[in-house]
Coordinates of C-alpha atoms in Angstrom, one line a residue:
M1 CA -87.8 -54.4 -29.4
N2 CA -89.5 -57.3 -31.3
I3 CA -89.2 -57.8 -35.0
S4 CA -92.5 -56.1 -35.8
A5 CA -91.4 -52.9 -34.0
A6 CA -87.9 -53.0 -35.5
S7 CA -89.3 -53.5 -39.0
K8 CA -91.7 -50.6 -38.5
A9 CA -88.9 -48.4 -37.2
A10 CA -86.6 -49.3 -40.1
G11 CA -89.4 -49.0 -42.7
L12 CA -89.0 -52.6 -43.9
P13 CA -91.4 -55.5 -44.1
V14 CA -90.9 -58.1 -41.3
K15 CA -90.1 -60.7 -44.0
T16 CA -87.2 -58.5 -45.3
V17 CA -85.8 -58.0 -41.8
R18 CA -85.9 -61.7 -41.2
Y19 CA -84.2 -62.3 -44.6
Y20 CA -81.4 -59.8 -43.9
A21 CA -80.7 -61.6 -40.6
D22 CA -80.9 -65.0 -42.2
I23 CA -78.3 -64.1 -44.9
K24 CA -76.2 -62.4 -42.2
L25 CA -76.4 -59.0 -43.9
V26 CA -77.2 -57.7 -40.5
E27 CA -76.3 -59.4 -37.3
T28 CA -78.6 -62.1 -36.1
P29 CA -80.5 -60.6 -33.2
S30 CA -80.6 -61.9 -29.8
R31 CA -83.6 -64.0 -28.7
S32 CA -86.0 -63.4 -25.9
E33 CA -86.7 -66.2 -23.3
A34 CA -89.7 -67.0 -25.4
G35 CA -87.5 -67.4 -28.5
Y36 CA -88.5 -64.2 -30.3
R37 CA -85.9 -62.1 -32.1
T38 CA -85.1 -58.9 -30.3
Y39 CA -83.6 -55.8 -31.9
N40 CA -81.8 -52.9 -30.3
D41 CA -81.3 -49.3 -31.7
V42 CA -78.0 -50.2 -33.3
A43 CA -79.6 -53.1 -35.2
V44 CA -82.4 -50.8 -36.4
R45 CA -79.9 -48.1 -37.6
K46 CA -78.2 -50.8 -39.6
L47 CA -81.5 -51.9 -41.1
V48 CA -82.3 -48.3 -42.1
F49 CA -78.8 -48.1 -43.6
V50 CA -79.4 -51.2 -45.7
R51 CA -82.9 -50.0 -46.7
R52 CA -81.5 -46.7 -47.9
S53 CA -78.6 -48.5 -49.7
R54 CA -81.0 -50.8 -51.4
A55 CA -83.2 -47.9 -52.5
F56 CA -80.2 -46.7 -54.5
G57 CA -80.1 -50.2 -56.1
I58 CA -76.9 -51.2 -54.3
S59 CA -76.6 -55.0 -54.4
I60 CA -76.6 -57.1 -51.3
E61 CA -72.8 -57.6 -51.6
G62 CA -72.4 -53.8 -52.0
C63 CA -74.5 -53.4 -48.9
R64 CA -72.2 -55.8 -47.0
E65 CA -69.2 -53.7 -48.1
L66 CA -70.9 -50.5 -47.1
L67 CA -72.0 -51.9 -43.7
D68 CA -68.4 -53.0 -43.1
L69 CA -67.2 -49.5 -43.9
Y70 CA -70.0 -48.0 -41.8
Q71 CA -68.7 -49.9 -38.8
D72 CA -65.0 -49.3 -39.5
Q73 CA -63.8 -46.1 -37.9
D74 CA -60.5 -46.4 -39.8
R75 CA -62.2 -46.5 -43.2
T76 CA -61.4 -44.0 -45.9
S77 CA -64.0 -42.1 -47.8
S78 CA -62.4 -43.2 -51.0
E79 CA -63.6 -46.7 -50.4
V80 CA -67.1 -45.5 -49.9
K81 CA -67.0 -43.3 -52.9
R82 CA -65.7 -46.2 -55.1
I83 CA -68.9 -48.2 -54.3
A84 CA -71.2 -45.2 -54.8
S85 CA -69.4 -44.2 -58.0
K86 CA -69.7 -47.7 -59.4
R87 CA -73.5 -47.7 -58.8
L88 CA -73.8 -44.2 -60.3
E89 CA -72.1 -45.4 -63.4
E90 CA -74.5 -48.4 -63.6
I91 CA -77.5 -46.0 -63.3
E92 CA -76.1 -43.7 -66.0
E93 CA -75.7 -46.7 -68.3
K94 CA -79.2 -47.8 -67.6
Q95 CA -80.4 -44.2 -68.4
R96 CA -78.7 -44.3 -71.7
E97 CA -80.2 -47.7 -72.6
L98 CA -83.7 -46.4 -71.6
Q99 CA -83.2 -43.2 -73.6
S100 CA -82.3 -45.3 -76.6
L101 CA -85.4 -47.5 -76.1
H102 CA -87.6 -44.4 -75.7
D103 CA -86.3 -42.7 -78.8
E104 CA -86.8 -45.8 -80.9
L105 CA -90.3 -46.5 -79.6
A106 CA -91.3 -42.9 -79.9
H107 CA -90.2 -43.0 -83.6
L108 CA -92.2 -46.1 -84.2
V109 CA -95.3 -44.6 -82.5
T110 CA -95.0 -41.4 -84.5
S111 CA -94.6 -43.4 -87.7
C112 CA -97.8 -45.4 -87.1
R113 CA -100.9 -43.8 -88.5
G114 CA -103.1 -45.5 -86.0
D115 CA -106.0 -45.7 -88.4
H116 CA -108.3 -48.5 -89.5
M117 CA -105.7 -49.8 -92.0
P118 CA -103.6 -52.9 -91.2
D119 CA -100.3 -51.3 -92.1
C120 CA -98.3 -50.7 -89.0
P121 CA -94.6 -49.9 -88.6
I122 CA -94.6 -51.1 -85.0
I123 CA -95.8 -54.6 -86.1
D124 CA -93.4 -54.5 -89.0
Y125 CA -90.4 -53.7 -86.7
L126 CA -91.4 -56.3 -84.1
G127 CA -92.0 -58.9 -86.7

């Protein structure tokens, strides 16, 4: 199938599919006689795999590792779990940071009277 059909099947923009091939995240597809990239079902499955991995915020390098493991029938699940666990820890840390920001901003918003007077704890804090 051509790149347009492959991108649609994988749920990715054509530009992203081309980029993943250019950086060799997925194998460079074969070319038709006219020079167009052609993708088979295996290539599309790998693109879907990468799309899903990226949706979890896994880095390009993490995707490379996971794709290597995906293709390695001698892999151990502990290797896969290590990558996923690392990402989970990063997400949990980000959640803590966001909760802290939320709490601080909520306090400032609550402290501000929001009236016609110029006094404002939000401005005071930011200043």
